[in-house]
Amino acid sequence: MIGKTRRVEESAEFEDFAYSRGQRLFRTALLLCGDWHLAEDLTQVTLAKLFAAWPKVRRADNQDAYARGTLVRSYLSHRRLRRSGERPALGELPEGTAPGDDPALRVTLLAALAELQPRDRAVLVLRYWEDRSVEETAAELGVSAGAVRAQSLRALGRLRAVLGPEAAEHLTRS
């Protein structure tokens, strides 16, 4: 009876966690992949992995970082295993998916992100969109802080090249 009560309590804790963090995980997934349906799938896969490991996740120092790391690894794994070379076209964007008030800049930025390699996109989304520190990004990607710094600079350069000089002016200098 005690074991069942504990499992019910853990399930309720996970439901609260998933309800409060699900939208943010989805938004991050959408930024990573640029496809609404794939973002939903990645979010669902991430939540399933978190549920399976919930006793470990609930003891984590930073549950949000654990969840983001799981999401990013799921995205990168999906990209490695992807069998099709198709890339989704960015159609109508959901409201509030990007910072700033200029919808044209948001569309341009999301389209440019879609042209980057998955690891470059992951570094930029975590560092600049999610506003994570170099150390947090390194921990979530499983690389060194120096690797994150170097990849951030290269990825920003690639993003600026894709955006062109006019739109690149709006990017924060690294």
CSV table of C-alpha atoms in Angstrom, one decimal:
chain,number,residue,atom,x,y,z
A,1,MET,CA,0.0,0.0,0.0
A,2,ILE,CA,2.8,2.4,0.8
A,3,GLY,CA,4.5,1.8,-2.6
A,4,LYS,CA,1.3,2.5,-4.4
A,5,THR,CA,0.7,5.7,-2.5
A,6,ARG,CA,4.3,6.8,-3.3
A,7,ARG,CA,3.8,6.1,-7.0
A,8,VAL,CA,0.6,8.0,-7.0
A,9,GLU,CA,2.3,11.0,-5.4
A,10,GLU,CA,5.2,10.8,-7.9
A,11,SER,CA,2.8,10.6,-10.8
A,12,ALA,CA,1.0,13.7,-9.4
A,13,GLU,CA,4.4,15.5,-9.1
A,14,PHE,CA,5.3,14.6,-12.6
A,15,GLU,CA,1.9,15.8,-13.9
A,16,ASP,CA,2.4,19.2,-12.2
A,17,PHE,CA,6.0,19.4,-13.7
A,18,ALA,CA,4.8,18.5,-17.2
A,19,TYR,CA,1.9,20.9,-17.0
A,20,SER,CA,4.0,23.8,-15.8
A,21,ARG,CA,7.0,23.2,-18.2
A,22,GLY,CA,5.4,21.6,-21.3
A,23,GLN,CA,4.8,24.9,-23.2
A,24,ARG,CA,8.3,26.1,-22.6
A,25,LEU,CA,9.7,22.7,-23.8
A,26,PHE,CA,7.5,22.8,-26.8
A,27,ARG,CA,8.7,26.4,-27.7
A,28,THR,CA,12.3,25.3,-27.4
A,29,ALA,CA,11.6,22.2,-29.5
A,30,LEU,CA,10.0,24.4,-32.2
A,31,LEU,CA,13.0,26.7,-32.2
A,32,LEU,CA,15.3,23.7,-32.6
A,33,CYS,CA,13.5,21.9,-35.4
A,34,GLY,CA,11.3,24.6,-37.1
A,35,ASP,CA,8.4,22.1,-37.5
A,36,TRP,CA,5.3,22.4,-35.4
A,37,HIS,CA,4.5,18.6,-35.6
A,38,LEU,CA,8.0,17.5,-35.0
A,39,ALA,CA,8.2,19.9,-32.0
A,40,GLU,CA,5.1,18.2,-30.6
A,41,ASP,CA,6.7,14.8,-31.1
A,42,LEU,CA,10.0,15.9,-29.5
A,43,THR,CA,8.2,17.4,-26.5
A,44,GLN,CA,6.1,14.2,-26.1
A,45,VAL,CA,9.3,12.0,-26.3
A,46,THR,CA,11.0,14.2,-23.8
A,47,LEU,CA,8.2,14.1,-21.4
A,48,ALA,CA,8.0,10.3,-21.8
A,49,LYS,CA,11.7,10.0,-21.0
A,50,LEU,CA,11.4,12.3,-18.0
A,51,PHE,CA,8.4,10.3,-16.7
A,52,ALA,CA,10.4,7.0,-17.0
A,53,ALA,CA,13.3,8.6,-15.1
A,54,TRP,CA,11.1,10.7,-12.7
A,55,PRO,CA,12.7,9.4,-9.5
A,56,LYS,CA,16.1,10.6,-10.8
A,57,VAL,CA,14.7,13.8,-12.3
A,58,ARG,CA,12.9,14.9,-9.1
A,59,ARG,CA,16.2,14.6,-7.2
A,60,ALA,CA,18.1,16.7,-9.8
A,61,ASP,CA,19.4,20.1,-8.7
A,62,ASN,CA,17.8,21.8,-11.7
A,63,GLN,CA,14.9,19.9,-13.2
A,64,ASP,CA,14.5,22.5,-16.0
A,65,ALA,CA,18.0,22.0,-17.1
A,66,TYR,CA,17.6,18.2,-17.0
A,67,ALA,CA,14.4,18.5,-19.1
A,68,ARG,CA,16.1,20.9,-21.6
A,69,GLY,CA,19.1,18.6,-21.9
A,70,THR,CA,16.8,15.6,-22.5
A,71,LEU,CA,15.0,17.6,-25.2
A,72,VAL,CA,18.2,18.7,-27.0
A,73,ARG,CA,19.6,15.2,-26.9
A,74,SER,CA,16.3,13.9,-28.3
A,75,TYR,CA,16.4,16.5,-31.1
A,76,LEU,CA,20.0,15.8,-32.0
A,77,SER,CA,19.4,12.0,-32.0
A,78,HIS,CA,16.4,12.5,-34.2
A,79,ARG,CA,18.5,14.6,-36.7
A,80,ARG,CA,21.1,11.8,-36.8
A,81,LEU,CA,18.5,9.1,-37.4
A,82,ARG,CA,16.4,11.1,-39.9
A,83,ARG,CA,16.0,9.1,-43.1
A,84,SER,CA,14.5,11.8,-45.2
A,85,GLY,CA,16.3,14.9,-46.6
A,86,GLU,CA,13.1,16.9,-46.6
A,87,ARG,CA,13.0,20.1,-44.8
A,88,PRO,CA,9.7,21.6,-43.7
A,89,ALA,CA,8.9,25.0,-45.0
A,90,LEU,CA,8.2,27.6,-42.4
A,91,GLY,CA,4.6,28.5,-42.8
A,92,GLU,CA,2.5,30.5,-40.4
A,93,LEU,CA,4.3,31.0,-37.2
A,94,PRO,CA,2.6,30.7,-33.8
A,95,GLU,CA,2.4,33.9,-31.7
A,96,GLY,CA,5.1,34.5,-29.1
A,97,THR,CA,7.7,32.1,-30.5
A,98,ALA,CA,10.5,34.7,-30.8
A,99,PRO,CA,11.6,37.8,-28.9
A,100,GLY,CA,11.0,41.2,-30.3
A,101,ASP,CA,8.1,43.0,-31.8
A,102,ASP,CA,9.0,42.8,-35.5
A,103,PRO,CA,7.2,39.8,-37.1
A,104,ALA,CA,9.2,40.0,-40.3
A,105,LEU,CA,12.5,39.7,-38.3
A,106,ARG,CA,11.1,36.7,-36.4
A,107,VAL,CA,10.2,35.0,-39.7
A,108,THR,CA,13.6,35.8,-41.1
A,109,LEU,CA,15.4,34.6,-38.0
A,110,LEU,CA,13.4,31.3,-37.8
A,111,ALA,CA,14.1,30.6,-41.5
A,112,ALA,CA,17.8,31.3,-41.0
A,113,LEU,CA,17.9,29.0,-38.0
A,114,ALA,CA,16.3,26.3,-40.1
A,115,GLU,CA,19.3,26.5,-42.5
A,116,LEU,CA,21.9,25.8,-39.8
A,117,GLN,CA,23.2,22.5,-38.8
A,118,PRO,CA,21.4,20.9,-35.8
A,119,ARG,CA,24.3,21.4,-33.3
A,120,ASP,CA,24.8,25.0,-34.4
A,121,ARG,CA,21.1,25.6,-33.9
A,122,ALA,CA,21.1,23.9,-30.5
A,123,VAL,CA,23.9,26.1,-29.3
A,124,LEU,CA,22.3,29.3,-30.5
A,125,VAL,CA,18.9,28.4,-29.1
A,126,LEU,CA,20.2,27.5,-25.7
A,127,ARG,CA,22.7,30.3,-25.4
A,128,TYR,CA,20.8,33.2,-26.8
A,129,TRP,CA,17.1,32.3,-27.0
A,130,GLU,CA,16.9,30.4,-23.7
A,131,ASP,CA,19.5,32.8,-22.2
A,132,ARG,CA,21.6,30.0,-20.7
A,133,SER,CA,25.2,30.5,-19.6
A,134,VAL,CA,28.1,28.9,-21.4
A,135,GLU,CA,28.5,26.4,-18.5
A,136,GLU,CA,24.8,25.5,-18.6
A,137,THR,CA,24.8,25.1,-22.3
A,138,ALA,CA,28.0,22.9,-22.1
A,139,ALA,CA,26.4,20.7,-19.5
A,140,GLU,CA,23.2,20.3,-21.5
A,141,LEU,CA,25.1,19.4,-24.7
A,142,GLY,CA,27.7,17.3,-22.9
A,143,VAL,CA,30.7,19.4,-24.2
A,144,SER,CA,33.3,21.7,-22.7
A,145,ALA,CA,32.6,25.4,-22.0
A,146,GLY,CA,35.4,26.2,-24.5
A,147,ALA,CA,33.6,24.1,-27.2
A,148,VAL,CA,30.4,26.1,-26.5
A,149,ARG,CA,32.2,29.4,-26.9
A,150,ALA,CA,33.9,28.4,-30.1
A,151,GLN,CA,30.7,26.8,-31.6
A,152,SER,CA,28.7,29.9,-30.6
A,153,LEU,CA,31.0,32.2,-32.5
A,154,ARG,CA,31.0,30.0,-35.5
A,155,ALA,CA,27.3,29.5,-35.4
A,156,LEU,CA,26.6,33.2,-35.1
A,157,GLY,CA,28.9,33.8,-38.0
A,158,ARG,CA,27.0,31.3,-40.1
A,159,LEU,CA,23.7,32.8,-39.0
A,160,ARG,CA,24.8,36.3,-40.0
A,161,ALA,CA,25.9,35.0,-43.4
A,162,VAL,CA,22.5,33.4,-43.9
A,163,LEU,CA,20.6,36.5,-42.7
A,164,GLY,CA,22.6,38.9,-44.8
A,165,PRO,CA,24.0,42.2,-43.7
A,166,GLU,CA,20.7,44.0,-43.1
A,167,ALA,CA,19.1,41.5,-40.8
A,168,ALA,CA,22.4,40.5,-39.2
A,169,GLU,CA,22.6,44.0,-37.7
A,170,HIS,CA,19.8,43.2,-35.3
A,171,LEU,CA,21.6,40.2,-33.8
A,172,THR,CA,23.3,40.8,-30.4
A,173,ARG,CA,27.0,40.9,-30.7
A,174,SER,CA,28.7,38.0,-29.0
